[in-house]
Each structure stands twice: as structure tokens, then as C-alpha cells.
mmCIF file of C-alpha atoms in Angstrom:
data_model
loop_
_atom_site.group_PDB
_atom_site.id
_atom_site.type_symbol
_atom_site.label_atom_id
_atom_site.label_comp_id
_atom_site.label_asym_id
_atom_site.label_seq_id
_atom_site.Cartn_x
_atom_site.Cartn_y
_atom_site.Cartn_z
ATOM 1 C CA MET A 218 -2.324 66.769 6.578
ATOM 2 C CA ARG A 219 -2.215 65.797 9.909
ATOM 3 C CA ARG A 220 -5.669 65.532 11.494
ATOM 4 C CA PRO A 221 -5.960 67.969 14.473
ATOM 5 C CA ARG A 222 -6.045 66.972 17.935
ATOM 6 C CA ARG A 223 -7.763 67.399 20.763
ATOM 7 C CA ARG A 224 -6.393 69.777 23.624
ATOM 8 C CA HIS A 225 -5.980 69.008 27.112
ATOM 9 C CA GLY A 226 -4.479 65.964 26.576
ATOM 10 C CA GLY A 227 -7.446 63.737 25.265
ATOM 11 C CA TRP A 228 -7.209 60.922 22.528
ATOM 12 C CA PRO A 229 -6.968 61.727 18.707
ATOM 13 C CA THR A 230 -10.571 61.140 16.754
ATOM 14 C CA PRO A 231 -10.350 57.700 15.440
ATOM 15 C CA ARG A 232 -10.031 57.794 11.407
ATOM 16 C CA ALA A 233 -11.878 55.550 8.962
ATOM 17 C CA GLY A 234 -11.615 54.404 5.464
ATOM 18 C CA THR A 235 -12.184 51.631 2.484
ATOM 19 C CA LEU A 236 -10.141 49.289 1.013
ATOM 20 C CA ASP A 237 -9.838 49.091 -2.798
ATOM 21 C CA LEU A 238 -6.741 47.505 -4.511
ATOM 22 C CA THR A 239 -5.574 44.789 -7.101
ATOM 23 C CA CYS A 240 -2.649 42.589 -6.751
ATOM 24 C CA PRO A 241 -1.479 38.989 -7.784
ATOM 25 C CA ALA A 242 -2.464 36.186 -5.158
ATOM 26 C CA PRO A 243 0.089 33.306 -5.370
ATOM 27 C CA THR A 244 -2.222 29.256 -6.308
ATOM 28 C CA ALA A 245 -1.101 26.208 -4.941
ATOM 29 C CA LEU A 246 0.848 25.730 -8.286
ATOM 30 C CA PRO A 247 3.816 27.968 -8.154
ATOM 31 C CA GLY A 248 3.640 30.416 -11.367
ATOM 32 C CA HIS A 249 0.331 30.823 -12.171
ATOM 33 C CA PRO A 250 -1.139 33.106 -9.673
ATOM 34 C CA PHE A 251 -5.140 34.618 -9.304
ATOM 35 C CA THR A 252 -5.512 38.111 -9.406
ATOM 36 C CA LEU A 253 -7.067 39.350 -6.648
ATOM 37 C CA THR A 254 -9.619 42.516 -6.281
ATOM 38 C CA LEU A 255 -10.134 43.367 -2.298
ATOM 39 C CA THR A 256 -12.620 45.698 -1.127
ATOM 40 C CA GLY A 257 -13.547 46.644 2.192
ATOM 41 C CA ALA A 258 -13.651 48.748 4.867
ATOM 42 C CA TRP A 259 -11.706 49.743 8.343
ATOM 43 C CA GLU A 260 -11.929 52.375 11.385
ATOM 44 C CA GLU A 261 -9.643 53.282 13.815
ATOM 45 C CA LEU A 262 -10.298 52.143 17.460
ATOM 46 C CA PRO A 263 -9.342 55.016 20.265
ATOM 47 C CA SER A 264 -5.872 55.012 21.731
ATOM 48 C CA PRO A 265 -3.265 57.518 23.130
ATOM 49 C CA ARG A 266 -1.102 56.086 20.516
ATOM 50 C CA PRO A 267 -2.635 55.787 16.682
ATOM 51 C CA HIS A 268 -1.384 53.989 13.866
ATOM 52 C CA HIS A 269 0.767 56.138 11.382
ATOM 53 C CA SER A 270 -1.130 54.035 8.253
ATOM 54 C CA PRO A 271 -4.181 52.700 9.840
ATOM 55 C CA HIS A 272 -5.108 51.703 5.654
ATOM 56 C CA ALA A 273 -2.252 50.045 5.083
ATOM 57 C CA ALA A 274 -2.657 47.813 7.972
ATOM 58 C CA ALA A 275 -6.306 46.971 7.671
ATOM 59 C CA ALA A 276 -5.338 46.206 3.818
ATOM 60 C CA ASP A 277 -2.224 43.938 5.225
ATOM 61 C CA HIS A 278 -4.186 42.285 7.403
ATOM 62 C CA ALA A 279 -6.731 41.233 4.927
ATOM 63 C CA LEU A 280 -4.217 40.632 1.961
ATOM 64 C CA GLU A 281 -2.720 37.872 4.217
ATOM 65 C CA ILE A 282 -5.859 36.447 5.060
ATOM 66 C CA ALA A 283 -6.499 35.889 1.302
ATOM 67 C CA ARG A 284 -3.114 35.255 0.075
ATOM 68 C CA THR A 285 -2.781 32.493 2.735
ATOM 69 C CA ILE A 286 -6.283 30.616 1.457
ATOM 70 C CA THR A 287 -5.470 31.125 -2.597
ATOM 71 C CA ALA A 288 -2.191 29.157 -1.513
ATOM 72 C CA ASP A 289 -3.979 26.017 -1.097
ATOM 73 C CA TYR A 290 -5.895 26.211 -4.379
ATOM 74 C CA LEU A 291 -5.459 26.089 -7.905
ATOM 75 C CA ALA A 292 -6.471 28.269 -10.825
ATOM 76 C CA THR A 293 -9.578 25.847 -11.264
ATOM 77 C CA ASP A 294 -10.828 26.476 -8.102
ATOM 78 C CA ALA A 295 -11.389 30.267 -8.280
ATOM 79 C CA VAL A 296 -14.862 29.701 -6.510
ATOM 80 C CA PRO A 297 -14.133 27.875 -3.745
ATOM 81 C CA ALA A 298 -11.256 30.001 -2.602
ATOM 82 C CA THR A 299 -13.542 32.989 -3.095
ATOM 83 C CA ALA A 300 -16.113 31.595 -0.639
ATOM 84 C CA ARG A 301 -13.626 30.926 1.591
ATOM 85 C CA ILE A 302 -11.806 34.338 1.730
ATOM 86 C CA ASN A 303 -15.260 35.829 1.963
ATOM 87 C CA THR A 304 -16.469 33.657 4.756
ATOM 88 C CA VAL A 305 -13.676 34.728 6.744
ATOM 89 C CA LEU A 306 -13.379 38.320 5.874
ATOM 90 C CA GLY A 307 -17.727 39.008 6.365
ATOM 91 C CA CYS A 308 -17.387 39.696 10.163
ATOM 92 C CA PRO A 309 -15.534 42.573 12.225
ATOM 93 C CA THR A 310 -12.070 41.388 13.083
ATOM 94 C CA ASP A 311 -9.668 43.857 15.758
ATOM 95 C CA LEU A 312 -6.025 43.679 14.401
ATOM 96 C CA PRO A 313 -4.062 42.338 16.710
ATOM 97 C CA THR A 314 -1.931 44.595 19.085
ATOM 98 C CA LEU A 315 -3.014 47.316 16.517
ATOM 99 C CA PRO A 316 -6.371 49.929 17.423
ATOM 100 C CA ILE A 317 -7.646 49.130 13.834
ATOM 101 C CA ARG A 318 -10.792 47.197 13.003
ATOM 102 C CA LEU A 319 -11.430 45.549 9.489
ATOM 103 C CA LEU A 320 -14.971 45.963 9.422
ATOM 104 C CA TRP A 321 -15.778 43.892 6.409
ATOM 105 C CA GLY A 322 -13.666 42.822 3.663
ATOM 106 C CA HIS A 323 -14.515 41.228 0.093
ATOM 107 C CA VAL A 324 -12.594 39.586 -2.504
ATOM 108 C CA HIS A 325 -12.938 38.820 -6.507
ATOM 109 C CA LEU A 326 -10.828 36.284 -7.748
ATOM 110 C CA THR A 327 -9.926 35.793 -11.377
ATOM 111 C CA ALA A 328 -7.355 33.446 -13.075
ATOM 112 C CA GLU A 329 -5.688 33.791 -16.810
ATOM 113 C CA PRO A 330 -6.625 30.722 -19.612
ATOM 114 C CA GLY A 331 -2.911 30.045 -19.086
ATOM 115 C CA ALA A 332 -3.070 29.626 -15.529
ATOM 116 C CA VAL A 333 -6.469 27.506 -15.496
ATOM 117 C CA GLN A 334 -4.663 25.410 -18.437
ATOM 118 C CA ALA A 335 -1.576 24.745 -16.339
ATOM 119 C CA ALA A 336 -3.937 23.702 -13.893
ATOM 120 C CA HIS A 337 -5.966 21.227 -15.416
ATOM 121 C CA ASN A 338 -2.706 20.182 -16.829
ATOM 122 C CA HIS A 339 -0.970 19.532 -13.481
ATOM 123 C CA GLN A 340 -4.173 17.891 -12.018
ATOM 124 C CA GLN A 341 -4.092 15.328 -15.217
ATOM 125 C CA HIS A 342 -0.927 14.794 -14.258
ATOM 126 C CA LEU A 343 -1.420 14.293 -10.705
ATOM 127 C CA HIS A 344 -4.376 11.313 -11.809
ATOM 128 C CA ASP A 345 -2.151 9.725 -14.033
ATOM 129 C CA LEU A 346 0.559 9.599 -11.442
ATOM 130 C CA GLN A 347 -1.783 8.163 -8.640
ATOM 131 C CA GLN A 348 -2.852 5.607 -11.606
ATOM 132 C CA ARG A 349 0.307 4.742 -11.982
ATOM 133 C CA HIS A 350 0.736 3.859 -8.437
ATOM 134 C CA ALA A 351 -2.103 1.956 -8.230
ATOM 135 C CA GLU A 352 -1.442 -0.424 -10.954
ATOM 136 C CA HIS A 353 1.998 -0.961 -9.837
ATOM 137 C CA THR A 354 0.499 -1.497 -6.286
ATOM 138 C CA ARG A 355 -1.659 -4.353 -7.983
ATOM 139 C CA ARG A 356 1.024 -6.034 -10.094
ATOM 140 C CA LEU A 357 3.067 -6.274 -7.234
ATOM 141 C CA ASP A 358 0.630 -7.460 -5.154
ATOM 142 C CA HIS A 359 -0.156 -10.323 -7.775
ATOM 143 C CA ALA A 360 3.316 -11.114 -8.299
ATOM 144 C CA HIS A 361 3.843 -12.285 -4.595
ATOM 145 C CA THR A 362 0.659 -13.999 -4.501
ATOM 146 C CA LEU A 363 1.881 -15.640 -7.901
ATOM 147 C CA ARG A 364 4.636 -16.255 -6.147
ATOM 148 C CA ASP A 365 3.912 -17.948 -3.105
ATOM 149 C CA THR A 366 1.225 -19.953 -5.098
ATOM 150 C CA LEU A 367 4.016 -21.129 -7.279
ATOM 151 C CA MET A 368 6.146 -22.036 -4.164
ATOM 152 C CA SER A 369 3.767 -24.002 -2.208
ATOM 153 C CA ASP A 370 2.674 -26.103 -5.614
ATOM 154 C CA PRO A 371 5.890 -26.191 -8.269
ATOM 155 C CA SER A 372 3.367 -28.231 -10.820
ATOM 156 C CA LEU A 373 1.205 -24.965 -10.900
ATOM 157 C CA ALA A 374 4.006 -23.033 -12.535
ATOM 158 C CA LEU A 375 4.229 -24.717 -15.704
ATOM 159 C CA SER A 376 0.419 -24.738 -16.274
ATOM 160 C CA TYR A 377 0.881 -20.914 -15.112
ATOM 161 C CA TRP A 378 4.159 -20.799 -17.903
ATOM 162 C CA PHE A 379 1.811 -23.028 -20.677
ATOM 163 C CA ALA A 380 -1.108 -20.767 -20.318
ATOM 164 C CA THR A 381 1.040 -17.481 -20.597
ATOM 165 C CA ALA A 382 3.602 -18.292 -22.774
ATOM 166 C CA PRO A 383 2.889 -21.422 -24.739
ATOM 167 C CA GLN A 384 5.523 -20.667 -27.539
ATOM 168 C CA THR A 385 8.507 -20.706 -24.767
ATOM 169 C CA ILE A 386 7.786 -24.644 -23.679
ATOM 170 C CA ASP A 387 10.159 -27.071 -25.228
ATOM 171 C CA THR A 388 12.088 -30.442 -23.977
ATOM 172 C CA ASN A 389 14.115 -28.159 -21.866
ATOM 173 C CA THR A 390 11.549 -26.543 -19.733
ATOM 174 C CA LEU A 391 10.824 -28.998 -17.312
ATOM 175 C CA THR A 392 14.777 -28.916 -16.302
ATOM 176 C CA ARG A 393 14.685 -25.135 -16.348
ATOM 177 C CA LEU A 394 11.702 -24.938 -14.439
ATOM 178 C CA GLU A 395 13.144 -27.187 -11.543
ATOM 179 C CA ASN A 396 16.473 -25.141 -11.240
ATOM 180 C CA LEU A 397 14.514 -22.163 -11.375
ATOM 181 C CA PHE A 398 12.274 -23.217 -8.362
ATOM 182 C CA THR A 399 15.242 -24.957 -6.016
ATOM 183 C CA GLN A 400 17.320 -21.001 -6.334
ATOM 184 C CA ALA A 401 14.108 -19.397 -5.957
ATOM 185 C CA ALA A 402 13.213 -21.694 -2.752
ATOM 186 C CA ALA A 403 16.630 -21.078 -0.879
ATOM 187 C CA TYR A 404 15.323 -17.628 -0.412
ATOM 188 C CA ALA A 405 12.106 -18.160 0.748
ATOM 189 C CA PRO A 406 11.848 -20.134 3.776
ATOM 190 C CA HIS A 407 8.586 -21.122 3.819
ATOM 191 C CA GLY A 408 8.690 -22.221 0.642
ATOM 192 C CA GLN A 409 11.211 -25.103 1.496
ATOM 193 C CA TRP A 410 7.933 -27.474 2.317
ATOM 194 C CA ALA A 411 7.594 -28.477 -1.446
ATOM 195 C CA PRO A 412 11.184 -29.285 -1.645
ATOM 196 C CA LEU A 413 10.797 -31.348 1.630
ATOM 197 C CA ALA A 414 7.683 -32.679 0.043
ATOM 198 C CA ARG A 415 9.380 -34.065 -3.192
ATOM 199 C CA LEU A 416 12.367 -35.371 -1.028
ATOM 200 C CA LEU A 417 9.844 -37.657 0.919
ATOM 201 C CA HIS A 418 8.326 -38.663 -2.381
ATOM 202 C CA ALA A 419 11.872 -39.534 -3.731
ATOM 203 C CA PHE A 420 12.628 -41.359 -0.062
ATOM 204 C CA ALA A 421 9.077 -43.365 -0.147
ATOM 205 C CA GLU A 422 10.005 -44.485 -3.725
ATOM 206 C CA GLY A 423 12.055 -47.250 -2.769
ATOM 207 C CA LEU A 424 10.200 -48.700 -0.215
ATOM 208 C CA THR A 425 8.258 -51.942 0.303
ATOM 209 C CA ASP A 426 4.628 -51.794 0.967
ATOM 210 C CA ASP A 427 4.792 -52.486 4.515
ATOM 211 C CA ALA A 428 7.358 -49.368 5.042
ATOM 212 C CA LYS A 429 5.505 -47.151 2.897
ATOM 213 C CA ASN A 430 2.448 -48.143 5.439
ATOM 214 C CA HIS A 431 4.262 -47.575 8.176
ATOM 215 C CA LEU A 432 5.490 -44.246 6.852
ATOM 216 C CA ILE A 433 2.092 -42.838 6.339
ATOM 217 C CA ASP A 434 1.282 -44.662 10.142
ATOM 218 C CA THR A 435 3.796 -42.902 11.200
ATOM 219 C CA LEU A 436 2.869 -39.231 9.624
ATOM 220 C CA ALA A 437 -0.796 -39.958 10.418
ATOM 221 C CA THR A 438 0.019 -40.124 14.401
ATOM 222 C CA LEU A 439 2.168 -36.840 13.646
ATOM 223 C CA THR A 440 -0.677 -34.911 12.638
ATOM 224 C CA ASP A 441 -3.429 -36.048 14.613
ATOM 225 C CA ARG A 442 -0.992 -35.335 17.879
ATOM 226 C CA TYR A 443 -0.619 -32.186 16.748
ATOM 227 C CA GLY A 444 -4.316 -31.494 16.481
ATOM 228 C CA ARG A 445 -5.128 -32.253 12.936
ATOM 229 C CA PRO A 446 -7.732 -35.106 12.897
ATOM 230 C CA ASP A 447 -8.970 -33.871 8.898
ATOM 231 C CA ILE A 448 -5.332 -33.907 8.026
ATOM 232 C CA THR A 449 -4.489 -37.823 9.486
ATOM 233 C CA ALA A 450 -8.240 -39.394 8.057
ATOM 234 C CA ALA A 451 -6.283 -38.218 4.880
ATOM 235 C CA ILE A 452 -3.273 -39.257 5.334
ATOM 236 C CA GLN A 453 -4.307 -42.861 6.092
ATOM 237 C CA THR A 454 -6.189 -43.312 3.178
ATOM 238 C CA ALA A 455 -3.002 -43.422 1.483
ATOM 239 C CA ARG A 456 -2.484 -46.373 2.885
ATOM 240 C CA ILE A 457 -1.831 -49.290 0.112
ATOM 241 C CA PRO A 458 -3.889 -51.941 0.682
ATOM 242 C CA PRO A 459 -2.357 -55.961 1.570
ATOM 243 C CA THR A 460 -2.086 -57.851 -1.772
ATOM 244 C CA THR A 461 -3.787 -61.258 -2.348
ATOM 245 C CA HIS A 462 -1.712 -64.452 -1.983
ATOM 246 C CA SER A 463 -0.658 -66.269 -4.320
ATOM 247 C CA THR A 464 -0.979 -69.707 -5.060
ATOM 248 C CA GLN A 465 3.104 -70.822 -5.739
ATOM 249 C CA PRO A 466 4.556 -71.333 -2.818
ATOM 250 C CA SER A 467 6.756 -69.116 -0.936
ATOM 251 C CA ALA A 468 10.241 -68.902 -1.033
ATOM 252 C CA PRO A 469 10.289 -70.514 2.732
ATOM 253 C CA ASP A 470 7.944 -73.379 1.526
ATOM 254 C CA ARG A 471 10.633 -74.201 -1.174
ATOM 255 C CA THR A 472 13.552 -74.648 1.953
ATOM 256 C CA PRO A 473 13.843 -78.276 2.711
ATOM 257 C CA LYS A 474 12.370 -79.095 6.188
ATOM 258 C CA GLN A 475 15.198 -80.903 7.484
ATOM 259 C CA GLN A 476 17.514 -77.978 6.950
ATOM 260 C CA THR A 477 15.656 -76.329 9.341
ATOM 261 C CA ALA A 478 14.793 -79.131 11.663
ATOM 262 C CA PRO A 479 17.422 -79.219 14.786
ATOM 263 C CA MET A 480 19.688 -81.715 14.556
ATOM 264 C CA THR A 481 19.777 -84.953 17.238
ATOM 265 C CA GLY A 482 23.146 -86.527 18.301
ATOM 266 C CA ASP A 483 22.926 -89.707 15.577
ATOM 267 C CA SER A 484 21.472 -87.707 12.887
ATOM 268 C CA ALA A 485 24.425 -84.881 13.721
ATOM 269 C CA CYS A 486 27.128 -88.198 13.278
ATOM 270 C CA ARG A 487 25.523 -89.092 9.863
ATOM 271 C CA VAL A 488 26.030 -86.174 8.240
#
């Protein structure tokens, strides 16, 4: 029924009303909604162009706010979701571009047992995923640390191998370990220092004591030049001390002196 309007060009009398409706509201888990009950009150604002259905406009405004909020909550979070909605709807709000004011709104949320159980299962699934991701990250970090350690000192690889799988150690273990390390080092440029150290050791094994000391002095000079006196001192401790002289005559002493003496003219003729 059309409301009577004022004569002589006056504005129509503003209307007012209440809200009372129930509908589903989405949750963060699709397919498991809340049941939303909305109550409230609205009124028209004076306007030469009143809205045809202010009740529907007020309800739409309140439901849009409420459903947008519930979409961020699971069915297990009905209490905090309700508090958030009622905080927003508790103050008078003018509808944008419409001559309607929502005086207040109040929402009550409930959830079916199936929706609550689905929310619990969803949370448990997320927790399990996080735990697996954390465990995967931990194992990966451990593997990186172990790789770097073994590459820096290949001798540790055998100890780790024996500690973790002693039943696999046999006579071919060292050969397989050496081959594995050599192949792995080719893909780790920083790990090439370990093979270099082995090559240096193999090279030094065949040197004389004087040559070894010369090599040690050379390395010590280089480390001191690049600002590592501590390493220099450690390297110098590896110098081989001079051996004591033997009581037996050396090879040069067994050589007849006349063979090394310069030959004069008479002696040359006699020869």
C-alpha cells in the first residue's frame, strides 16, 4: 500500500523498520557454512527520491558486512566471528548513496556438527603439512651441513658412515668412498680444496727432508703474507728437524782425494 505523501511538493514521510532473518553464511572452508541469524533496525533519511524497498537495502548492507567477515573464519570460530560482526554493526551506519540508515544490527552464528568436525580436520591437516615442511627443511639443512663438513674433511665421511650403518662397512668401503668423494667434489667448487690437500700430500711424500722443509717454508711465507700469522706458526711446526750426523764417513769422504785434486803438468804426464 502506497504511503500518503505530503502535498504542495513536500518530501514523503520517512519510513522505519526492523530486520529479522536467517540464512547461510560462508566460512573459510567451502561447503561447511555457518547459520546466520540477523536482527536490527533501520530508518529512511529525508529525500525527494526515497528507496522503493528500504528494508531490503538495509538487510543487504548488513548481510554483506556479516558474510564478508564470516568468510575468513572456520566453523570452530563462531564466537570470534560473531564478536567481530557485532562490533561493526553495533553503530549507526548510513548506506552509501542511499537515503537509508542502519541504526543497529546484531548477528548470531551457529554451525552444524559436521561443519565443526570438518573444520577440526582441516586444521589438523594444515598442522600436519606445517610439521612435514618443518621436518623437510630441518633434514635439508642437516644434509647441507653434513655435505659441507664431509667435503672439508673426507676422513669424517668414513666415521659418519660407520656410525650410521656399520653393517655396510667392508673391504671395498674405502675405494667406494674415495670414488664418491671425487665425483661429488666435481660439483662443489669450494670442496676442491680437499682434493688439492691430498695432491699436495702425495707430492710431498717423495721429497727429501730439505725439500719438504723448503716447501713448508714457502707455504708459511704465503700464509704470513696474506695476514694469517697463526696458520704460519702452525705450518712451521711441521718442519722436519735435522738428523744427527752418522759416525760412518759420507760418500764424499770415501772418494780418493787425488781424484779431486787439480792436476799439474808432471802428474798429468804420469797419468
